[in-house]
Structures are given as structure tokens and as C-alpha cells.
Amino acid sequence: MTEQGTPGSGAGKAPEPSGVDLARVALRAAKEAARARGDAAQQRKQARRGGLRSGARADRRDPMALGSAISRLLSERGWEAPAAVGGVMGRWPEIVGEDVAKHCEPERYDEDERVLVVRCDSTAWATNLRLLAPTLVARLNEDLGHGTVRLIKVVGPGGPARRFGPLRAPGSTGPGDTYG
């Protein structure tokens, strides 16, 4: 297993938002404030006309398309990056190639640490993917946005279950020391 930095160094602290995250929050707040100003003006106008009524023009009470509703939900909740990484997991063979995709598959993405964990089915493929990791990080960040993936953590195959018994040598790690 290789990884750069120490993943547990945050010790329970939430990471401080950085430039892109701060910009998203500021944009979202500005849009909500503008929408509130527009809604208040429209309500005053409708009150002068004799109350709320539905009109021929579109307003926020109208039904919206499913794609628009999902996009709005993602942007309101700040889930753009996790959704984009989820899309990458679905397009994994296109990104890394068919040969690598047969032997290595993404397991999870840690949004706080910005680490993508990939499991390989053999130590040879794990070593190969570790060598390709900087190229893959660059390709993923090009596709998802700069800084979305900071590190690819490559995990080798899991070994067989460890058995305890009379033939076990004291202090040995058993078959687990040849896997991973």
C-alpha cells in the first residue's frame, strides 16, 4: 500500500474551504439573494393586481424536468464533485483502458482527503497502477476539475483468511505477508 501524506492528520477537523469551494458558496448565496429579491418584487406586483394567480409565464412554482431538478439539487447541496467522481467510476474502462480496467477497479472516493482508492487483483497490477498514478491523477483532474483527485491510493489483493492452529509458527504473519 502506498500513500502520500498521513490521512489521519486532520484528527476530526473539517477541512477549511479553499478557493473553488468558497467561490461556489459565494455564487450560490448571490443567486439565492437575487432570487429572493425577485420573488419579493413579484409578490408585491401580484398583490397590487389582486392576489396570487398563475400566469402564462414560467415561475418557480411550475414543474421542472427531472434533469434540471437533479442538477439544481446537486448544486444547492454542493455535491458536484462527488457526483462527477461517481461518473468517473462508471467510465473507468474509458479512462484507464480495457486492460487495466480488467484488473483494477475504483473502490471509493474520500471527498475530504480527495483520495481515490483503487483495488487491483494482483500485486503486479498494483505495482503497474502505482507507476501510472501520476498520469491518471492528471487525466482525472483534467476531466473533473483541478484538485478534485489529489492522490490515487492503490490497494493490492486481499489474502486468504488467516488460520490459527498448531502448525502455525509463533510471530509469523502467515500467507498475508506475500499479498499486497
Coordinates of C-alpha atoms in Angstrom, one line a residue:
M1 CA 0.0 0.0 0.0
T2 CA 1.4 3.4 -0.9
E3 CA 0.0 6.7 0.0
Q4 CA 1.5 10.2 0.3
G5 CA 0.9 12.2 3.5
T6 CA -1.0 11.0 6.5
P7 CA -4.7 10.6 6.0
G8 CA -5.5 10.8 9.8
S9 CA -3.6 14.1 10.4
G10 CA -6.9 16.1 10.4
A11 CA -7.9 14.4 13.7
G12 CA -11.7 15.2 13.4
K13 CA -11.4 18.7 11.9
A14 CA -13.4 19.6 8.8
P15 CA -11.1 21.0 6.1
E16 CA -11.2 24.7 5.5
P17 CA -12.9 25.5 2.2
S18 CA -10.5 26.5 -0.5
G19 CA -10.8 28.9 -3.4
V20 CA -13.1 27.0 -5.7
D21 CA -15.3 25.9 -2.8
L22 CA -15.5 29.4 -1.5
A23 CA -16.4 30.7 -4.9
R24 CA -19.2 28.1 -5.2
V25 CA -20.6 29.1 -1.8
A26 CA -20.5 32.8 -2.7
L27 CA -22.2 32.2 -6.1
R28 CA -24.9 30.1 -4.5
A29 CA -25.5 32.8 -1.9
A30 CA -25.7 35.6 -4.5
K31 CA -28.1 33.5 -6.6
E32 CA -30.4 32.9 -3.6
A33 CA -30.3 36.6 -2.6
A34 CA -31.2 37.7 -6.2
R35 CA -34.0 35.1 -6.3
A36 CA -35.4 36.3 -3.0
R37 CA -35.3 39.9 -4.3
G38 CA -37.1 38.9 -7.4
D39 CA -39.7 36.9 -5.5
A40 CA -40.5 39.8 -3.2
A41 CA -40.9 42.2 -6.1
Q42 CA -43.2 39.7 -7.9
Q43 CA -45.3 39.2 -4.8
R44 CA -45.8 43.0 -4.4
K45 CA -46.7 43.3 -8.0
Q46 CA -49.2 40.4 -7.8
A47 CA -50.7 41.9 -4.6
R48 CA -51.5 45.1 -6.4
R49 CA -53.2 43.2 -9.2
G50 CA -55.5 41.4 -6.7
G51 CA -53.6 38.4 -5.3
L52 CA -51.5 35.5 -6.4
R53 CA -52.5 33.8 -9.6
S54 CA -50.9 31.5 -12.0
G55 CA -50.0 33.1 -15.3
A56 CA -48.8 32.2 -18.8
R57 CA -45.1 32.8 -17.9
A58 CA -42.9 30.3 -16.2
D59 CA -42.2 30.8 -12.5
R60 CA -40.6 28.8 -9.7
R61 CA -43.9 27.0 -8.9
D62 CA -44.0 25.3 -12.3
P63 CA -43.0 21.6 -12.5
M64 CA -39.4 21.1 -13.7
A65 CA -37.7 18.4 -15.8
L66 CA -36.1 15.7 -13.8
G67 CA -32.6 16.5 -15.1
S68 CA -33.0 20.1 -14.1
A69 CA -34.2 19.2 -10.7
I70 CA -31.3 16.9 -10.1
S71 CA -28.8 19.5 -11.3
R72 CA -30.3 22.1 -9.0
L73 CA -30.2 19.7 -6.1
L74 CA -26.5 18.8 -6.8
S75 CA -25.6 22.5 -6.9
E76 CA -27.6 23.5 -3.9
R77 CA -26.0 20.8 -1.7
G78 CA -22.5 21.1 -3.1
W79 CA -22.4 17.6 -4.4
E80 CA -20.9 18.4 -7.8
A81 CA -17.5 16.8 -7.1
P82 CA -18.8 13.5 -5.6
A83 CA -21.3 13.1 -8.4
A84 CA -18.6 13.8 -11.0
V85 CA -16.3 11.2 -9.4
G86 CA -19.2 8.7 -9.4
G87 CA -19.4 9.3 -13.1
V88 CA -15.7 8.5 -13.4
M89 CA -16.2 5.2 -11.7
G90 CA -18.8 4.3 -14.3
R91 CA -16.4 5.4 -17.1
W92 CA -13.4 3.7 -15.6
P93 CA -12.6 1.5 -18.6
E94 CA -12.6 4.5 -21.0
I95 CA -10.3 6.5 -18.7
V96 CA -7.6 3.8 -17.9
G97 CA -8.1 1.4 -20.9
E98 CA -9.6 -2.0 -21.1
D99 CA -6.5 -4.0 -20.0
V100 CA -6.1 -2.0 -16.8
A101 CA -9.8 -1.9 -16.1
K102 CA -10.0 -5.7 -16.2
H103 CA -7.5 -6.0 -13.3
C104 CA -8.0 -2.7 -11.3
E105 CA -11.3 -1.1 -10.2
P106 CA -12.0 2.0 -8.2
E107 CA -13.5 1.2 -4.7
R108 CA -14.3 4.6 -3.1
Y109 CA -13.5 8.3 -3.1
D110 CA -12.7 10.2 0.1
E111 CA -14.0 13.8 -0.6
D112 CA -12.3 15.3 2.4
E113 CA -8.8 13.9 1.6
R114 CA -9.5 13.9 -2.2
V115 CA -8.2 10.4 -2.5
L116 CA -9.4 7.8 -4.9
V117 CA -8.9 4.2 -3.7
V118 CA -8.3 1.6 -6.4
R119 CA -8.1 -2.2 -5.7
C120 CA -6.1 -4.4 -8.1
D121 CA -6.4 -8.2 -8.4
S122 CA -2.7 -8.9 -8.2
T123 CA 0.4 -7.3 -6.8
A124 CA 1.9 -7.0 -10.4
W125 CA -1.1 -4.9 -11.5
A126 CA -1.0 -2.9 -8.2
T127 CA 2.7 -2.0 -9.0
N128 CA 1.8 -1.1 -12.6
L129 CA -1.0 1.2 -11.4
R130 CA 1.3 2.8 -8.8
L131 CA 3.6 3.7 -11.7
L132 CA 0.6 5.1 -13.8
A133 CA -0.9 7.0 -10.8
P134 CA 0.5 10.5 -11.6
T135 CA -0.7 10.3 -15.2
L136 CA -4.1 9.1 -14.0
V137 CA -4.4 11.9 -11.4
A138 CA -3.6 14.4 -14.2
R139 CA -6.2 12.9 -16.5
L140 CA -8.9 12.7 -13.8
N141 CA -8.3 16.3 -12.8
E142 CA -8.4 17.4 -16.4
D143 CA -11.8 15.7 -16.7
L144 CA -13.3 16.6 -13.3
G145 CA -11.7 20.0 -12.5
H146 CA -8.3 20.9 -10.9
G147 CA -7.7 19.4 -7.5
T148 CA -10.6 17.0 -7.4
V149 CA -8.3 14.0 -7.1
R150 CA -5.1 14.7 -5.2
L151 CA -3.9 11.1 -4.8
I152 CA -4.7 7.6 -6.0
K153 CA -4.2 5.0 -3.3
V154 CA -3.6 1.6 -4.8
V155 CA -4.6 -1.4 -2.7
G156 CA -3.4 -4.9 -3.6
P157 CA -5.5 -8.1 -3.4
G158 CA -6.8 -9.4 -0.1
G159 CA -5.1 -12.6 1.0
P160 CA -6.8 -15.7 2.3
A161 CA -8.2 -15.7 5.8
R162 CA -5.6 -16.3 8.4
R163 CA -5.9 -19.6 10.2
F164 CA -4.8 -20.3 13.7
G165 CA -3.7 -23.8 14.7
P166 CA -0.9 -26.0 16.0
L167 CA 1.2 -25.8 12.8
R168 CA 1.4 -22.0 12.9
A169 CA 4.9 -20.6 13.7
P170 CA 4.9 -18.0 16.5
G171 CA 5.4 -14.5 15.3
S172 CA 4.8 -15.2 11.6
T173 CA 2.3 -13.2 9.6
G174 CA 1.4 -16.3 7.6
P175 CA 0.3 -16.1 3.9
G176 CA -0.7 -12.4 4.4
D177 CA 2.9 -11.2 4.0
T178 CA 3.0 -12.3 0.4
Y179 CA -0.1 -10.4 -0.6
G180 CA -0.5 -6.7 -1.1

